[in-house]
C-alpha cells in the first residue's frame, strides 16, 4: 500500500467537496486505474492510501532506461487510453493531470493511472505542488479555456513523446540530436526498437534542450504559440508518428477523441502483426531479424525483467571494479577484511542487494 500526503488548509465547505471527490476515486473500478483504499484528514494534512505499484512511475523508470522502445510505449499508451476512456465514459470526467509521473507501473507488467481529479478544489490542491519548469497542460487550458477530454489527449501526446526521446520535449528538440541517437534509416531503427523491447535493453536518451532560462509564463507562451513537438519519420513507425501527431494538434477539435484512441487507433497498433518496415511474413523472416517480433510477443513485464537484470549486472560490475581497484592500490592490507555494499532500493529488491567481502588469506 502507498500513501500520499499534502496540506489541506481551506474552509470547511471546500474540504467537504474534496472528500466527496475522494469518495468517487474510492469507488473507481478499472484495471487501468490505481486502486484507492481511503483517505483521512488530520492536523491540516490529508493522507490518501492507494495500491502500491512496485516499479514506480514512468518518470523514474525513464531515468533508468534512457528512452523507451516504441513497442513498449505502445503498450503504455494502450493502458493510458483505456484508463482515460473509463474515466470519461463511466465517470464523465477528464483526468486533468496526465503526465509520466502519474502513470504507475508494476513489475508484473500492470500499467495504471493515478492522481486524476474530479473537481476544481481538488485540482488546485494537487496542482499546488508544481515542481520544475514543465507543463503538460494543453494550449487551450493555458489560455484559460475549460477542461475537456481532448485536453487529456494533448497531455497524452506530450507524455508519449517524452517516453520516446527520454526527456521533456519542450522547447523543440534539435534535429541533430536525432541523427546522433538514431540510425539514418527506419528499418534499422525499428530493429533496434524491437530488440530493446524484447530483451529489456536501455536506449540512450536524446540531449535535452534546457528551458531553465525560460520563466514559467514564457514556457506557457511557448506551448500556446510555438509548433508542437514532432518526431522524425525515420526514427519511429508511421503508425506511432501519426498517433503522436494527431494527439498534439493545437486545436482541440483536430485531435483524436479518447473513444477513437481507446477503441480503434491504439488497439490496432497493439494487435498489428505486420510493420511496414519489417515485413514479417514468416518465421524465417523473424529469425533473420534477430528475433524481432510483433507487439503481441512483447510485454512490459518481460521488458522490465530485462531492464532490472541489466541494472543488477551493472551493479555487480561496479562493485567488482571497486574491489579490483582497491587491490591494485594496496588498500586491502594483509589480514584486513573490507566489505563493499551496493544498495539501490529503487531498482533492486532486498533479495538482490549485494554484499561482497574480501579478505587476503
PDB file of C-alpha atoms in Angstrom, residues 76-302:
ATOM      1  CA  UNK A  76       1.890   2.076 -22.150  1.00  0.00           C
ATOM      2  CA  UNK A  77      -0.357   4.061 -24.498  1.00  0.00           C
ATOM      3  CA  UNK A  78      -2.898   1.234 -24.539  1.00  0.00           C
ATOM      4  CA  UNK A  79      -3.207   1.227 -20.742  1.00  0.00           C
ATOM      5  CA  UNK A  80      -3.331   5.029 -20.568  1.00  0.00           C
ATOM      6  CA  UNK A  81      -6.095   5.456 -23.146  1.00  0.00           C
ATOM      7  CA  UNK A  82      -8.130   2.632 -21.608  1.00  0.00           C
ATOM      8  CA  UNK A  83      -7.876   4.386 -18.251  1.00  0.00           C
ATOM      9  CA  UNK A  84      -8.831   7.747 -19.771  1.00  0.00           C
ATOM     10  CA  UNK A  85     -11.750   6.151 -21.605  1.00  0.00           C
ATOM     11  CA  UNK A  86     -13.024   4.618 -18.360  1.00  0.00           C
ATOM     12  CA  UNK A  87     -12.864   7.997 -16.607  1.00  0.00           C
ATOM     13  CA  UNK A  88     -14.695   9.715 -19.450  1.00  0.00           C
ATOM     14  CA  UNK A  89     -17.280   7.036 -20.234  1.00  0.00           C
ATOM     15  CA  UNK A  90     -18.100   5.824 -16.714  1.00  0.00           C
ATOM     16  CA  UNK A  91     -17.361   8.841 -14.506  1.00  0.00           C
ATOM     17  CA  UNK A  92     -17.787  11.597 -17.106  1.00  0.00           C
ATOM     18  CA  UNK A  93     -14.593  13.328 -16.021  1.00  0.00           C
ATOM     19  CA  UNK A  94     -11.242  14.174 -17.577  1.00  0.00           C
ATOM     20  CA  UNK A  95      -8.009  13.146 -15.869  1.00  0.00           C
ATOM     21  CA  UNK A  96      -6.719  16.766 -15.789  1.00  0.00           C
ATOM     22  CA  UNK A  97      -3.281  15.800 -14.521  1.00  0.00           C
ATOM     23  CA  UNK A  98      -1.840  13.317 -17.031  1.00  0.00           C
ATOM     24  CA  UNK A  99       1.970  13.172 -17.138  1.00  0.00           C
ATOM     25  CA  UNK A 100       4.656  10.457 -16.842  1.00  0.00           C
ATOM     26  CA  UNK A 101       4.796  10.618 -13.037  1.00  0.00           C
ATOM     27  CA  UNK A 102       1.061   9.875 -12.866  1.00  0.00           C
ATOM     28  CA  UNK A 103       1.372   6.649 -14.850  1.00  0.00           C
ATOM     29  CA  UNK A 104       2.493   3.899 -12.480  1.00  0.00           C
ATOM     30  CA  UNK A 105       3.909   0.502 -13.386  1.00  0.00           C
ATOM     31  CA  UNK A 106       4.121  -2.812 -11.550  1.00  0.00           C
ATOM     32  CA  UNK A 107       6.825  -5.414 -12.025  1.00  0.00           C
ATOM     33  CA  UNK A 108       4.026  -7.745 -13.106  1.00  0.00           C
ATOM     34  CA  UNK A 109       3.517  -5.527 -16.171  1.00  0.00           C
ATOM     35  CA  UNK A 110       0.437  -3.652 -14.938  1.00  0.00           C
ATOM     36  CA  UNK A 111       0.209  -0.008 -16.061  1.00  0.00           C
ATOM     37  CA  UNK A 112      -2.251   2.264 -14.241  1.00  0.00           C
ATOM     38  CA  UNK A 113      -3.237   5.909 -13.978  1.00  0.00           C
ATOM     39  CA  UNK A 114      -3.156   7.758 -10.677  1.00  0.00           C
ATOM     40  CA  UNK A 115      -3.809  11.276  -9.338  1.00  0.00           C
ATOM     41  CA  UNK A 116      -6.733  12.087 -11.594  1.00  0.00           C
ATOM     42  CA  UNK A 117      -9.003  14.725 -10.066  1.00  0.00           C
ATOM     43  CA  UNK A 118     -12.717  15.332 -10.079  1.00  0.00           C
ATOM     44  CA  UNK A 119     -13.445  18.961  -9.171  1.00  0.00           C
ATOM     45  CA  UNK A 120     -11.691  22.323  -9.213  1.00  0.00           C
ATOM     46  CA  UNK A 121     -10.811  22.382  -5.465  1.00  0.00           C
ATOM     47  CA  UNK A 122      -9.033  19.040  -5.762  1.00  0.00           C
ATOM     48  CA  UNK A 123      -7.327  20.149  -8.985  1.00  0.00           C
ATOM     49  CA  UNK A 124      -5.965  23.239  -7.254  1.00  0.00           C
ATOM     50  CA  UNK A 125      -4.893  21.269  -4.178  1.00  0.00           C
ATOM     51  CA  UNK A 126      -2.941  18.658  -6.128  1.00  0.00           C
ATOM     52  CA  UNK A 127      -1.552  21.225  -8.567  1.00  0.00           C
ATOM     53  CA  UNK A 128      -0.238  23.415  -5.745  1.00  0.00           C
ATOM     54  CA  UNK A 129       2.866  21.216  -5.625  1.00  0.00           C
ATOM     55  CA  UNK A 130       4.026  22.331  -9.102  1.00  0.00           C
ATOM     56  CA  UNK A 131       7.647  21.280  -9.416  1.00  0.00           C
ATOM     57  CA  UNK A 132      10.117  22.229 -12.130  1.00  0.00           C
ATOM     58  CA  UNK A 133       9.753  24.100 -15.398  1.00  0.00           C
ATOM     59  CA  UNK A 134       7.301  21.725 -17.047  1.00  0.00           C
ATOM     60  CA  UNK A 135       3.687  21.699 -18.000  1.00  0.00           C
ATOM     61  CA  UNK A 136       1.631  19.020 -19.666  1.00  0.00           C
ATOM     62  CA  UNK A 137      -1.433  21.257 -19.939  1.00  0.00           C
ATOM     63  CA  UNK A 138      -2.992  21.686 -23.356  1.00  0.00           C
ATOM     64  CA  UNK A 139      -2.678  25.091 -25.075  1.00  0.00           C
ATOM     65  CA  UNK A 140      -6.381  25.849 -24.608  1.00  0.00           C
ATOM     66  CA  UNK A 141      -6.079  25.213 -20.875  1.00  0.00           C
ATOM     67  CA  UNK A 142      -3.134  27.586 -20.620  1.00  0.00           C
ATOM     68  CA  UNK A 143      -5.276  30.134 -22.459  1.00  0.00           C
ATOM     69  CA  UNK A 144      -7.958  29.815 -19.776  1.00  0.00           C
ATOM     70  CA  UNK A 145     -10.465  27.576 -21.538  1.00  0.00           C
ATOM     71  CA  UNK A 146     -12.198  24.756 -19.594  1.00  0.00           C
ATOM     72  CA  UNK A 147     -11.009  21.165 -19.406  1.00  0.00           C
ATOM     73  CA  UNK A 148     -12.363  18.547 -21.770  1.00  0.00           C
ATOM     74  CA  UNK A 149     -11.279  15.003 -22.554  1.00  0.00           C
ATOM     75  CA  UNK A 150      -9.420  16.462 -25.560  1.00  0.00           C
ATOM     76  CA  UNK A 151      -7.170  18.326 -23.136  1.00  0.00           C
ATOM     77  CA  UNK A 152      -6.081  14.919 -21.834  1.00  0.00           C
ATOM     78  CA  UNK A 153      -5.311  13.869 -25.412  1.00  0.00           C
ATOM     79  CA  UNK A 154      -2.734  16.666 -25.694  1.00  0.00           C
ATOM     80  CA  UNK A 155      -1.166  15.548 -22.402  1.00  0.00           C
ATOM     81  CA  UNK A 156      -1.080  12.001 -23.762  1.00  0.00           C
ATOM     82  CA  UNK A 157       0.768  13.112 -26.902  1.00  0.00           C
ATOM     83  CA  UNK A 158       3.320  15.059 -24.876  1.00  0.00           C
ATOM     84  CA  UNK A 159       3.808  12.124 -22.499  1.00  0.00           C
ATOM     85  CA  UNK A 160       4.358   9.635 -25.344  1.00  0.00           C
ATOM     86  CA  UNK A 161       6.850  11.992 -26.976  1.00  0.00           C
ATOM     87  CA  UNK A 162       8.774  12.273 -23.717  1.00  0.00           C
ATOM     88  CA  UNK A 163       8.923   8.495 -23.362  1.00  0.00           C
ATOM     89  CA  UNK A 164      10.201   8.219 -26.949  1.00  0.00           C
ATOM     90  CA  UNK A 165      13.027  10.771 -26.676  1.00  0.00           C
ATOM     91  CA  UNK A 166      13.947  10.410 -22.996  1.00  0.00           C
ATOM     92  CA  UNK A 167      13.166  13.885 -21.685  1.00  0.00           C
ATOM     93  CA  UNK A 168      10.553  16.634 -21.582  1.00  0.00           C
ATOM     94  CA  UNK A 169      10.249  17.646 -25.269  1.00  0.00           C
ATOM     95  CA  UNK A 170       9.729  21.405 -24.880  1.00  0.00           C
ATOM     96  CA  UNK A 171      11.428  23.552 -26.181  1.00  0.00           C
ATOM     97  CA  UNK A 172      11.728  21.902 -29.574  1.00  0.00           C
ATOM     98  CA  UNK A 173      14.438  19.284 -29.954  1.00  0.00           C
ATOM     99  CA  UNK A 174      17.465  19.812 -32.175  1.00  0.00           C
ATOM    100  CA  UNK A 175      17.200  17.576 -35.297  1.00  0.00           C
ATOM    101  CA  UNK A 176      20.942  16.929 -34.989  1.00  0.00           C
ATOM    102  CA  UNK A 177      20.308  15.047 -31.741  1.00  0.00           C
ATOM    103  CA  UNK A 178      18.104  12.565 -33.581  1.00  0.00           C
ATOM    104  CA  UNK A 179      20.930  11.989 -36.062  1.00  0.00           C
ATOM    105  CA  UNK A 180      23.297  11.272 -33.166  1.00  0.00           C
ATOM    106  CA  UNK A 181      20.939   8.895 -31.344  1.00  0.00           C
ATOM    107  CA  UNK A 182      19.219   7.048 -34.203  1.00  0.00           C
ATOM    108  CA  UNK A 183      20.287   5.169 -37.313  1.00  0.00           C
ATOM    109  CA  UNK A 184      19.770   7.008 -40.632  1.00  0.00           C
ATOM    110  CA  UNK A 185      17.077   4.589 -41.848  1.00  0.00           C
ATOM    111  CA  UNK A 186      13.741   3.460 -40.450  1.00  0.00           C
ATOM    112  CA  UNK A 187      14.361  -0.273 -40.815  1.00  0.00           C
ATOM    113  CA  UNK A 188      17.472  -0.168 -38.611  1.00  0.00           C
ATOM    114  CA  UNK A 189      15.718   1.965 -36.018  1.00  0.00           C
ATOM    115  CA  UNK A 190      12.695  -0.346 -35.865  1.00  0.00           C
ATOM    116  CA  UNK A 191      15.021  -3.325 -35.466  1.00  0.00           C
ATOM    117  CA  UNK A 192      16.622  -1.560 -32.504  1.00  0.00           C
ATOM    118  CA  UNK A 193      13.191  -0.787 -31.018  1.00  0.00           C
ATOM    119  CA  UNK A 194      12.091  -4.421 -31.233  1.00  0.00           C
ATOM    120  CA  UNK A 195      15.330  -5.826 -29.870  1.00  0.00           C
ATOM    121  CA  UNK A 196      15.326  -3.435 -26.906  1.00  0.00           C
ATOM    122  CA  UNK A 197      11.667  -4.215 -26.211  1.00  0.00           C
ATOM    123  CA  UNK A 198      12.176  -7.979 -26.211  1.00  0.00           C
ATOM    124  CA  UNK A 199      15.484  -8.058 -24.336  1.00  0.00           C
ATOM    125  CA  UNK A 200      14.934  -5.192 -21.904  1.00  0.00           C
ATOM    126  CA  UNK A 201      17.872  -3.134 -23.124  1.00  0.00           C
ATOM    127  CA  UNK A 202      18.278   0.568 -22.233  1.00  0.00           C
ATOM    128  CA  UNK A 203      18.421   3.069 -25.093  1.00  0.00           C
ATOM    129  CA  UNK A 204      20.313   6.383 -24.932  1.00  0.00           C
ATOM    130  CA  UNK A 205      18.163   9.450 -24.304  1.00  0.00           C
ATOM    131  CA  UNK A 206      18.426  12.419 -26.632  1.00  0.00           C
ATOM    132  CA  UNK A 207      20.165  15.524 -25.332  1.00  0.00           C
ATOM    133  CA  UNK A 208      17.661  17.740 -23.550  1.00  0.00           C
ATOM    134  CA  UNK A 209      17.212  21.334 -24.693  1.00  0.00           C
ATOM    135  CA  UNK A 210      17.313  23.298 -21.446  1.00  0.00           C
ATOM    136  CA  UNK A 211      14.364  25.510 -20.581  1.00  0.00           C
ATOM    137  CA  UNK A 212      15.920  26.847 -17.392  1.00  0.00           C
ATOM    138  CA  UNK A 213      16.275  30.317 -18.898  1.00  0.00           C
ATOM    139  CA  UNK A 214      12.520  30.411 -19.530  1.00  0.00           C
ATOM    140  CA  UNK A 215      10.196  31.725 -16.867  1.00  0.00           C
ATOM    141  CA  UNK A 216       7.016  29.803 -16.228  1.00  0.00           C
ATOM    142  CA  UNK A 217       4.938  32.281 -18.217  1.00  0.00           C
ATOM    143  CA  UNK A 218       7.450  32.134 -21.068  1.00  0.00           C
ATOM    144  CA  UNK A 219       7.052  28.358 -21.089  1.00  0.00           C
ATOM    145  CA  UNK A 220       3.270  28.706 -21.165  1.00  0.00           C
ATOM    146  CA  UNK A 221       3.534  31.174 -24.045  1.00  0.00           C
ATOM    147  CA  UNK A 222       5.840  28.775 -25.903  1.00  0.00           C
ATOM    148  CA  UNK A 223       3.314  25.934 -25.606  1.00  0.00           C
ATOM    149  CA  UNK A 224       0.477  28.159 -26.819  1.00  0.00           C
ATOM    150  CA  UNK A 225       2.284  29.989 -29.627  1.00  0.00           C
ATOM    151  CA  UNK A 226       5.023  27.689 -30.954  1.00  0.00           C
ATOM    152  CA  UNK A 227       4.622  24.481 -33.000  1.00  0.00           C
ATOM    153  CA  UNK A 228       4.070  21.256 -31.079  1.00  0.00           C
ATOM    154  CA  UNK A 229       6.931  18.731 -30.780  1.00  0.00           C
ATOM    155  CA  UNK A 230       7.387  16.432 -33.757  1.00  0.00           C
ATOM    156  CA  UNK A 231       9.164  13.096 -34.195  1.00  0.00           C
ATOM    157  CA  UNK A 232      11.225  12.366 -37.354  1.00  0.00           C
ATOM    158  CA  UNK A 233       9.660   9.829 -39.696  1.00  0.00           C
ATOM    159  CA  UNK A 234      12.843   7.744 -39.964  1.00  0.00           C
ATOM    160  CA  UNK A 235      13.023   7.125 -36.191  1.00  0.00           C
ATOM    161  CA  UNK A 236       9.600   5.573 -35.496  1.00  0.00           C
ATOM    162  CA  UNK A 237       6.885   3.675 -37.338  1.00  0.00           C
ATOM    163  CA  UNK A 238       4.322   5.575 -39.392  1.00  0.00           C
ATOM    164  CA  UNK A 239       1.542   4.434 -37.041  1.00  0.00           C
ATOM    165  CA  UNK A 240       3.275   5.760 -33.951  1.00  0.00           C
ATOM    166  CA  UNK A 241       4.170   9.026 -35.695  1.00  0.00           C
ATOM    167  CA  UNK A 242       0.518   9.517 -36.655  1.00  0.00           C
ATOM    168  CA  UNK A 243      -0.651   8.729 -33.132  1.00  0.00           C
ATOM    169  CA  UNK A 244       1.569  11.374 -31.549  1.00  0.00           C
ATOM    170  CA  UNK A 245       0.935  13.910 -34.315  1.00  0.00           C
ATOM    171  CA  UNK A 246      -2.852  13.615 -34.042  1.00  0.00           C
ATOM    172  CA  UNK A 247      -2.702  13.997 -30.258  1.00  0.00           C
ATOM    173  CA  UNK A 248      -0.521  17.120 -30.404  1.00  0.00           C
ATOM    174  CA  UNK A 249      -2.827  19.272 -32.503  1.00  0.00           C
ATOM    175  CA  UNK A 250      -3.140  22.854 -31.259  1.00  0.00           C
ATOM    176  CA  UNK A 251      -6.878  22.973 -31.977  1.00  0.00           C
ATOM    177  CA  UNK A 252      -8.772  20.571 -29.673  1.00  0.00           C
ATOM    178  CA  UNK A 253     -11.261  19.717 -32.427  1.00  0.00           C
ATOM    179  CA  UNK A 254      -8.388  18.473 -34.606  1.00  0.00           C
ATOM    180  CA  UNK A 255      -7.255  15.893 -32.040  1.00  0.00           C
ATOM    181  CA  UNK A 256      -8.264  12.262 -31.887  1.00  0.00           C
ATOM    182  CA  UNK A 257     -11.037  11.571 -29.389  1.00  0.00           C
ATOM    183  CA  UNK A 258     -10.466   9.408 -26.322  1.00  0.00           C
ATOM    184  CA  UNK A 259     -13.075   6.960 -27.622  1.00  0.00           C
ATOM    185  CA  UNK A 260     -11.374   6.620 -31.010  1.00  0.00           C
ATOM    186  CA  UNK A 261      -7.981   6.177 -29.361  1.00  0.00           C
ATOM    187  CA  UNK A 262      -9.256   3.541 -26.943  1.00  0.00           C
ATOM    188  CA  UNK A 263     -11.444   1.539 -29.313  1.00  0.00           C
ATOM    189  CA  UNK A 264      -9.597   1.754 -32.638  1.00  0.00           C
ATOM    190  CA  UNK A 265      -6.285   3.577 -33.015  1.00  0.00           C
ATOM    191  CA  UNK A 266      -4.179   2.183 -30.163  1.00  0.00           C
ATOM    192  CA  UNK A 267      -5.699  -1.344 -30.233  1.00  0.00           C
ATOM    193  CA  UNK A 268      -4.808  -1.522 -33.928  1.00  0.00           C
ATOM    194  CA  UNK A 269      -1.209  -0.649 -33.088  1.00  0.00           C
ATOM    195  CA  UNK A 270      -1.249  -3.220 -30.278  1.00  0.00           C
ATOM    196  CA  UNK A 271      -2.591  -6.083 -32.367  1.00  0.00           C
ATOM    197  CA  UNK A 272      -0.809  -5.354 -35.621  1.00  0.00           C
ATOM    198  CA  UNK A 273       1.234  -8.351 -36.783  1.00  0.00           C
ATOM    199  CA  UNK A 274       3.000  -6.609 -39.628  1.00  0.00           C
ATOM    200  CA  UNK A 275       5.043  -3.417 -39.608  1.00  0.00           C
ATOM    201  CA  UNK A 276       5.514  -1.536 -42.846  1.00  0.00           C
ATOM    202  CA  UNK A 277       9.282  -1.508 -42.485  1.00  0.00           C
ATOM    203  CA  UNK A 278       9.745  -5.041 -41.110  1.00  0.00           C
ATOM    204  CA  UNK A 279       7.525  -7.043 -43.481  1.00  0.00           C
ATOM    205  CA  UNK A 280       7.328 -10.022 -41.137  1.00  0.00           C
ATOM    206  CA  UNK A 281       5.602 -12.717 -43.197  1.00  0.00           C
ATOM    207  CA  UNK A 282       7.171 -15.966 -41.991  1.00  0.00           C
ATOM    208  CA  UNK A 283       9.119 -17.481 -39.120  1.00  0.00           C
ATOM    209  CA  UNK A 284      12.280 -17.244 -41.213  1.00  0.00           C
ATOM    210  CA  UNK A 285      11.736 -13.509 -41.524  1.00  0.00           C
ATOM    211  CA  UNK A 286      11.572 -13.268 -37.745  1.00  0.00           C
ATOM    212  CA  UNK A 287      14.738 -15.293 -37.340  1.00  0.00           C
ATOM    213  CA  UNK A 288      16.553 -13.134 -39.866  1.00  0.00           C
ATOM    214  CA  UNK A 289      15.775 -10.034 -37.834  1.00  0.00           C
ATOM    215  CA  UNK A 290      17.373 -11.294 -34.612  1.00  0.00           C
ATOM    216  CA  UNK A 291      14.130 -12.380 -33.005  1.00  0.00           C
ATOM    217  CA  UNK A 292      12.250  -9.152 -33.621  1.00  0.00           C
ATOM    218  CA  UNK A 293       8.530  -9.885 -33.336  1.00  0.00           C
ATOM    219  CA  UNK A 294       5.209  -8.027 -33.352  1.00  0.00           C
ATOM    220  CA  UNK A 295       3.880  -6.196 -30.302  1.00  0.00           C
ATOM    221  CA  UNK A 296       1.815  -9.214 -29.207  1.00  0.00           C
ATOM    222  CA  UNK A 297       5.082 -11.037 -28.411  1.00  0.00           C
ATOM    223  CA  UNK A 298       6.439  -8.184 -26.305  1.00  0.00           C
ATOM    224  CA  UNK A 299       5.309  -7.470 -22.756  1.00  0.00           C
ATOM    225  CA  UNK A 300       6.010  -4.752 -20.217  1.00  0.00           C
ATOM    226  CA  UNK A 301       6.747  -7.429 -17.624  1.00  0.00           C
ATOM    227  CA  UNK A 302       9.374  -9.096 -19.800  1.00  0.00           C
TER     228      UNK A 302
END
